[in-house]
């Protein structure tokens, strides 16, 4: 399928150092972005679908790097069906599992945690709820796992591990397992802050220093934050990505954003939701955290859009998150919400408002065009201008 998105007002790249791309057109072909720039007559005439963006802002699809998936589009924690498809209406085109800890009666023995991760990974390989790409299957680190276990699951395709819910004596016991997972080429993630569920324990800077994971999960608290003095230590003495989550502590989200900027490590600052959890199902969580960070710090709104897209993609080695030829064609059109104080998407976000989501394209396929069922409507009209396929994309 070839899709041309024309008449775009502004294109946010996904790279915070260089946050805008010149042009008004994005052409998607066979699931990838084919070109970004100015529309030619042939771009439009060769397209199966032409979307008139009406002057709205194009951003890469949001990547939520902390979602508690289980199996199918269902969360046992909040007994909700269809939550992932609902997140697509919040502009989320990729969800990365933060481990399948919510599976009822989840196994805790080494064979069980491996099987759970492999089954979750494989079950989402060909299942895209609402068009969303779900990277599932994160091994929950438990005592008894040995070095060969990580090589074995990595061979099955599993590439995520999570420290924080295991029956370890102290969090220092995770350190060798994290090292084995890294040696097997996996991305290692670690709970940070006070305990989140009964039975888990607090993880602080000293533990992260011993583990050196790729990602400090919900560094702002999940939901309970670290002592303030730990942030600087983690930034200075690890290379971990600093993941802030909607379902955490807002004050320390802002503390971490400002420190990341001041200390020259904004590359490591990434946004996620940590949902569904006790805090609920939050389809607009990514948009809320972007708006909170943009409106309550002095940094530009587009930086936080990039922290929710390209920065997540870089940390997790994904081919999405950037509006660039060759990348996965995950594109979201956003706008100022109608009736608000601002008249374009980035000004609205800086004002603290939720952007209106007007269209979502994932894997080069329009999933809905016009308006989201979860956000306010936008100021501008986005429509399918031409359609040569026997399909309706109005959602
Ligand atoms: Zn979590």
Coordinates of C-alpha atoms and ligand atoms in Angstrom, one line a residue:
X1 CA 0.0 0.0 0.0
X2 CA 1.2 3.5 -0.9
X3 CA -0.1 6.3 1.3
X4 CA 0.7 10.0 0.7
X5 CA 0.1 12.4 3.6
X6 CA 0.1 15.9 2.1
X7 CA -0.5 19.5 3.3
X8 CA 1.3 18.9 6.7
X9 CA 1.8 22.1 8.7
X10 CA 4.9 20.9 10.5
X11 CA 6.9 17.7 10.8
X12 CA 8.5 16.7 14.1
X13 CA 11.5 14.4 13.4
X14 CA 11.7 12.4 16.6
X15 CA 15.3 13.5 17.1
X16 CA 15.4 16.1 19.9
X17 CA 18.7 17.5 18.7
X18 CA 17.3 18.3 15.3
X19 CA 13.6 18.2 16.0
X20 CA 12.0 19.4 12.8
X21 CA 12.1 18.1 9.2
X22 CA 11.5 20.5 6.3
X23 CA 8.5 19.7 4.0
X24 CA 4.8 19.1 3.9
X25 CA 4.5 15.6 2.7
X26 CA 5.3 12.1 3.9
X27 CA 5.0 9.1 1.5
X28 CA 4.7 5.6 3.0
X29 CA 5.1 2.5 1.0
X30 CA 5.0 -1.2 2.0
X31 CA 5.1 -0.3 5.7
X32 CA 8.1 2.0 5.6
X33 CA 8.5 5.8 5.1
X34 CA 9.6 6.2 1.4
X35 CA 10.2 9.9 1.4
X36 CA 9.7 13.1 3.5
X37 CA 9.7 16.5 1.9
X38 CA 7.6 18.3 -0.7
X39 CA 4.9 16.6 -2.6
X40 CA 5.4 15.9 -6.3
X41 CA 2.5 15.3 -8.7
X42 CA 3.5 11.7 -9.0
X43 CA 3.6 11.2 -5.2
X44 CA 0.0 12.0 -5.2
X45 CA -1.1 10.3 -8.4
X46 CA 0.7 7.0 -7.5
X47 CA -0.8 6.8 -4.0
X48 CA -3.5 4.3 -3.1
X49 CA -4.6 6.7 -0.4
X50 CA -4.0 10.5 -0.1
X51 CA -4.5 12.0 3.3
X52 CA -5.0 15.8 3.5
X53 CA -3.4 16.7 6.8
X54 CA -5.0 20.2 6.6
X55 CA -2.0 22.0 8.1
X56 CA -1.8 19.7 11.2
X57 CA 1.5 18.6 12.8
X58 CA 3.0 15.2 12.0
X59 CA 5.0 13.4 14.6
X60 CA 6.4 9.8 14.8
X61 CA 4.0 7.4 16.4
X62 CA 4.4 7.5 20.2
X63 CA 6.3 4.6 21.7
X64 CA 5.2 3.6 25.2
X65 CA 8.2 1.8 26.6
X66 CA 6.4 0.6 29.8
X67 CA 3.2 -1.3 29.2
X68 CA 2.1 -4.3 31.2
X69 CA 0.7 -6.6 28.5
X70 CA -0.3 -10.2 29.1
X71 CA -2.0 -12.0 26.2
X72 CA -4.3 -10.6 23.7
X73 CA -5.8 -7.1 24.0
X74 CA -6.8 -7.7 27.6
X75 CA -5.4 -6.5 31.0
X76 CA -6.3 -8.8 34.0
X77 CA -5.1 -6.0 36.4
X78 CA -8.0 -3.7 35.4
X79 CA -10.2 -6.4 33.8
X80 CA -10.3 -4.3 30.6
X81 CA -10.7 -5.7 27.0
X82 CA -9.4 -3.6 24.1
X83 CA -7.1 -1.3 26.0
X84 CA -4.3 -1.5 23.5
X85 CA -6.5 -0.5 20.6
X86 CA -7.7 2.4 22.8
X87 CA -4.1 3.5 23.3
X88 CA -3.8 3.8 19.5
X89 CA -6.5 6.5 19.8
X90 CA -4.0 8.3 22.1
X91 CA -1.3 8.3 19.4
X92 CA 0.5 5.2 20.7
X93 CA 1.7 3.1 17.8
X94 CA 4.2 0.9 19.7
X95 CA 4.0 -0.7 23.1
X96 CA 7.0 -2.4 24.8
X97 CA 6.2 -4.9 27.5
X98 CA 7.5 -4.1 30.9
X99 CA 7.1 -7.8 31.7
X100 CA 4.0 -10.0 31.9
X101 CA 3.8 -9.9 35.7
X102 CA 0.0 -9.4 35.6
X103 CA -0.6 -12.9 34.1
X104 CA -2.8 -14.5 36.8
X105 CA -0.9 -17.2 38.6
X106 CA 2.3 -16.4 36.8
X107 CA 5.1 -18.9 37.1
X108 CA 8.1 -18.0 39.2
X109 CA 10.4 -21.0 38.5
X110 CA 13.2 -20.6 35.9
X111 CA 11.4 -22.9 33.3
X112 CA 8.1 -21.0 33.9
X113 CA 9.5 -17.4 33.5
X114 CA 11.3 -18.4 30.3
X115 CA 8.2 -20.1 28.9
X116 CA 6.0 -17.1 29.8
X117 CA 8.4 -14.7 28.0
X118 CA 8.7 -16.9 24.9
X119 CA 4.9 -17.4 24.7
X120 CA 4.2 -13.7 25.1
X121 CA 6.9 -12.7 22.5
X122 CA 5.5 -15.2 19.9
X123 CA 1.9 -14.4 20.6
X124 CA 2.3 -10.7 19.7
X125 CA 4.6 -11.3 16.7
X126 CA 1.6 -11.4 14.3
X127 CA -1.1 -9.7 16.4
X128 CA -1.4 -5.9 16.1
X129 CA -4.3 -4.7 18.2
X130 CA -5.8 -1.6 16.5
X131 CA -2.6 -1.6 14.3
X132 CA -0.3 -1.2 17.2
X133 CA 3.1 -3.0 17.2
X134 CA 3.5 -4.8 20.6
X135 CA 7.0 -5.9 21.6
X136 CA 6.1 -8.5 24.3
X137 CA 8.0 -11.1 26.3
X138 CA 10.2 -9.8 29.0
X139 CA 11.9 -12.4 31.2
X140 CA 11.1 -11.7 34.9
X141 CA 14.4 -12.3 36.7
X142 CA 14.1 -15.0 39.4
X143 CA 16.7 -16.8 41.4
X144 CA 17.8 -20.0 39.7
X145 CA 18.2 -18.6 36.2
X146 CA 21.6 -19.4 34.8
X147 CA 23.7 -18.0 32.0
X148 CA 22.5 -20.6 29.4
X149 CA 18.9 -19.7 30.1
X150 CA 19.4 -16.2 28.6
X151 CA 21.1 -17.6 25.5
X152 CA 18.2 -20.1 25.1
X153 CA 15.4 -17.5 25.2
X154 CA 17.4 -15.1 23.1
X155 CA 17.6 -17.8 20.4
X156 CA 13.7 -17.9 20.5
X157 CA 13.6 -14.2 19.8
X158 CA 13.1 -12.8 23.3
X159 CA 15.1 -9.7 23.9
X160 CA 13.8 -8.1 27.1
X161 CA 14.4 -8.8 30.7
X162 CA 13.1 -7.2 33.8
X163 CA 14.6 -7.0 37.3
X164 CA 12.4 -6.1 40.2
X165 CA 9.7 -8.7 40.8
X166 CA 11.9 -11.8 41.6
X167 CA 12.2 -13.6 44.9
X168 CA 15.8 -12.4 45.5
X169 CA 17.3 -11.9 48.9
X170 CA 18.5 -8.4 47.9
X171 CA 18.4 -6.5 44.7
X172 CA 22.2 -7.0 44.4
X173 CA 21.4 -10.6 43.5
X174 CA 20.1 -9.4 40.1
X175 CA 23.5 -8.1 39.0
X176 CA 24.9 -11.4 37.6
X177 CA 21.6 -12.2 35.8
X178 CA 21.6 -8.7 34.2
X179 CA 25.2 -9.3 33.1
X180 CA 24.2 -12.7 31.5
X181 CA 21.2 -11.1 29.7
X182 CA 23.5 -8.3 28.3
X183 CA 26.0 -10.9 27.1
X184 CA 23.1 -12.6 25.3
X185 CA 22.3 -9.3 23.5
X186 CA 19.2 -8.5 25.5
X187 CA 17.9 -5.2 26.7
X188 CA 17.9 -5.2 30.5
X189 CA 15.4 -3.1 32.5
X190 CA 15.1 -2.6 36.2
X191 CA 12.4 -1.4 38.6
X192 CA 13.5 1.8 40.4
X193 CA 12.1 3.3 43.6
X194 CA 9.8 2.0 46.3
X195 CA 8.2 -1.4 46.0
X196 CA 5.2 -1.4 43.6
X197 CA 3.4 -4.5 44.6
X198 CA 3.4 -6.6 47.8
X199 CA 6.4 -8.9 47.8
X200 CA 8.7 -6.7 45.7
X201 CA 11.4 -4.6 47.3
X202 CA 12.7 -1.0 47.0
X203 CA 15.5 -0.5 44.4
X204 CA 17.8 2.5 44.9
X205 CA 20.8 4.1 43.2
X206 CA 23.3 1.7 44.9
X207 CA 21.5 -1.3 43.3
X208 CA 21.4 0.3 39.8
X209 CA 25.1 1.0 40.1
X210 CA 25.7 -2.7 40.8
X211 CA 23.4 -3.9 38.0
X212 CA 24.1 -1.3 35.2
X213 CA 20.8 -2.0 33.4
X214 CA 20.0 -0.4 30.0
X215 CA 16.9 1.2 31.4
X216 CA 16.0 2.5 34.8
X217 CA 12.2 1.9 34.8
X218 CA 10.0 4.7 36.1
X219 CA 12.9 6.5 37.6
X220 CA 10.4 9.1 38.9
X221 CA 8.7 6.3 40.9
X222 CA 6.5 3.4 40.1
X223 CA 4.7 4.8 41.8
X224 CA 7.0 5.7 44.8
X225 CA 10.0 7.8 44.0
X226 CA 13.7 7.5 45.0
X227 CA 15.2 10.0 47.5
X228 CA 16.1 13.1 45.4
X229 CA 19.8 12.7 45.9
X230 CA 19.8 9.4 44.1
X231 CA 19.0 11.0 40.7
X232 CA 22.3 12.7 40.2
X233 CA 24.2 9.5 41.3
X234 CA 22.3 7.4 38.7
X235 CA 22.9 10.0 36.0
X236 CA 26.6 10.2 36.8
X237 CA 27.5 6.6 37.5
X238 CA 25.4 4.6 35.1
X239 CA 24.5 4.9 31.4
X240 CA 20.9 3.8 32.0
X241 CA 18.1 5.4 30.1
X242 CA 16.0 7.6 32.5
X243 CA 12.5 6.4 32.0
X244 CA 9.7 8.6 33.5
X245 CA 6.2 7.2 33.7
X246 CA 2.8 8.8 33.8
X247 CA 1.8 6.5 36.7
X248 CA 4.5 7.8 39.0
X249 CA 5.6 11.0 40.8
X250 CA 5.2 14.2 38.8
X251 CA 7.5 16.2 40.9
X252 CA 10.4 13.8 40.4
X253 CA 9.5 13.5 36.6
X254 CA 10.2 17.3 36.4
X255 CA 13.3 16.9 38.6
X256 CA 14.7 14.2 36.3
X257 CA 13.9 16.1 33.1
X258 CA 15.6 19.3 34.4
X259 CA 18.7 17.3 35.6
X260 CA 18.9 15.4 32.3
X261 CA 19.0 18.7 30.5
X262 CA 21.5 20.4 32.9
X263 CA 23.8 17.4 33.0
X264 CA 23.9 17.0 29.2
X265 CA 22.2 13.6 29.1
X266 CA 18.8 14.5 27.6
X267 CA 19.4 11.6 25.1
X268 CA 18.8 9.2 28.0
X269 CA 15.4 10.8 29.0
X270 CA 12.5 8.7 27.8
X271 CA 8.8 8.8 28.4
X272 CA 6.4 5.9 29.1
X273 CA 3.2 5.3 31.1
X274 CA 3.6 2.2 33.3
X275 CA 0.1 1.2 32.7
X276 CA -2.2 -0.8 33.0
X277 CA -1.4 -0.9 36.7
X278 CA -3.1 0.0 40.0
X279 CA -3.3 3.5 38.4
X280 CA -5.5 2.2 35.7
X281 CA -5.7 2.0 31.9
X282 CA -4.5 5.4 30.5
X283 CA -4.9 5.7 26.7
X284 CA -3.8 9.4 26.8
X285 CA -1.0 8.8 29.3
X286 CA 1.8 9.5 26.9
X287 CA 0.1 12.8 25.8
X288 CA -0.3 13.8 29.5
X289 CA 3.3 13.2 30.4
X290 CA 4.5 15.1 27.3
X291 CA 2.2 18.0 28.2
X292 CA 3.2 18.0 31.9
X293 CA 6.9 18.0 31.0
X294 CA 6.6 20.7 28.3
X295 CA 4.3 23.0 30.3
X296 CA 6.1 22.7 33.7
X297 CA 9.8 23.0 32.4
X298 CA 11.5 25.7 30.2
X299 CA 12.3 23.1 27.5
X300 CA 10.5 23.1 24.1
X301 CA 7.4 20.9 23.6
X302 CA 9.1 19.1 20.6
X303 CA 11.9 17.8 22.8
X304 CA 9.3 15.8 24.9
X305 CA 7.6 14.5 21.7
X306 CA 11.1 13.2 20.7
X307 CA 11.7 11.7 24.2
X308 CA 8.5 9.7 23.6
X309 CA 9.5 8.6 20.1
X310 CA 13.0 8.7 18.7
X311 CA 14.7 8.5 22.1
X312 CA 12.7 5.4 23.1
X313 CA 13.5 3.9 19.7
X314 CA 17.2 4.4 20.1
X315 CA 17.3 2.9 23.6
X316 CA 15.2 -0.1 22.5
X317 CA 16.9 -0.4 19.0
X318 CA 13.6 -0.1 17.1
X319 CA 13.3 1.0 13.5
X320 CA 10.4 3.3 14.4
X321 CA 10.3 6.7 16.3
X322 CA 11.7 8.9 13.5
X323 CA 10.1 10.5 10.5
X324 CA 12.9 9.5 8.1
X325 CA 13.0 7.5 4.9
X326 CA 13.5 3.8 5.6
X327 CA 11.9 3.9 9.1
X328 CA 8.7 2.1 10.0
X329 CA 5.8 4.1 8.7
X330 CA 4.2 5.0 12.1
X331 CA 3.0 8.6 11.8
X332 CA 0.5 10.5 13.9
X333 CA -1.2 13.8 13.0
X334 CA -1.9 16.0 16.0
X335 CA -3.4 19.4 16.3
X336 CA -4.4 22.0 18.9
X337 CA -7.6 20.8 20.6
X338 CA -10.6 22.9 19.4
X339 CA -11.8 25.6 21.8
X340 CA -8.4 26.0 23.5
X341 CA -6.0 28.9 24.0
X342 CA -3.5 27.7 21.4
X343 CA -3.8 27.3 17.7
X344 CA -1.2 24.6 16.8
X345 CA -0.3 21.3 18.4
X346 CA 3.1 22.2 19.9
X347 CA 1.7 25.5 21.4
X348 CA -1.1 23.6 23.0
X349 CA 1.3 21.1 24.5
X350 CA 3.4 23.9 25.9
X351 CA 0.2 25.3 27.3
X352 CA -0.3 22.0 29.2
X353 CA -3.1 20.8 27.0
X354 CA -3.6 17.3 25.5
X355 CA -3.0 17.4 21.8
X356 CA -5.9 16.4 19.5
X357 CA -5.0 13.2 17.7
X358 CA -6.4 13.5 14.1
X359 CA -5.0 10.5 12.3
X360 CA -2.9 7.4 13.1
X361 CA -0.9 5.5 10.5
X362 CA 1.0 2.3 11.6
X363 CA 3.0 0.1 9.4
X364 CA 2.0 2.3 6.5
X365 CA -1.7 1.6 7.0
X366 CA -4.1 4.4 8.0
X367 CA -5.9 3.1 11.2
X368 CA -8.2 6.1 11.5
X369 CA -8.4 9.5 9.8
X370 CA -10.5 12.3 11.1
X371 CA -10.6 12.2 14.8
X372 CA -9.7 10.0 17.8
X373 CA -12.4 8.7 20.0
X374 CA -10.3 9.6 23.1
X375 CA -8.9 13.1 22.5
X376 CA -10.8 16.3 21.8
X377 CA -11.3 17.2 18.2
X378 CA -8.6 19.3 16.5
X379 CA -8.9 22.8 15.2
X380 CA -8.1 21.7 11.7
X381 CA -9.8 19.2 9.5
X382 CA -7.9 16.0 8.5
X383 CA -9.5 13.9 5.8
X384 CA -9.0 11.2 3.2
X385 CA -8.7 13.2 0.0
X386 CA -8.4 10.2 -2.3
X387 CA -8.9 6.5 -1.8
X388 CA -8.4 3.8 -4.5
X389 CA -8.9 0.9 -2.1
X390 CA -12.2 -0.6 -1.1
X391 CA -11.7 0.4 2.5
X392 CA -13.0 3.1 4.8
X393 CA -10.3 4.8 6.9
X394 CA -12.6 7.0 9.0
X395 CA -12.1 4.6 11.9
Ligands
LIG1 ZN1 5.6 -1.4 35.6

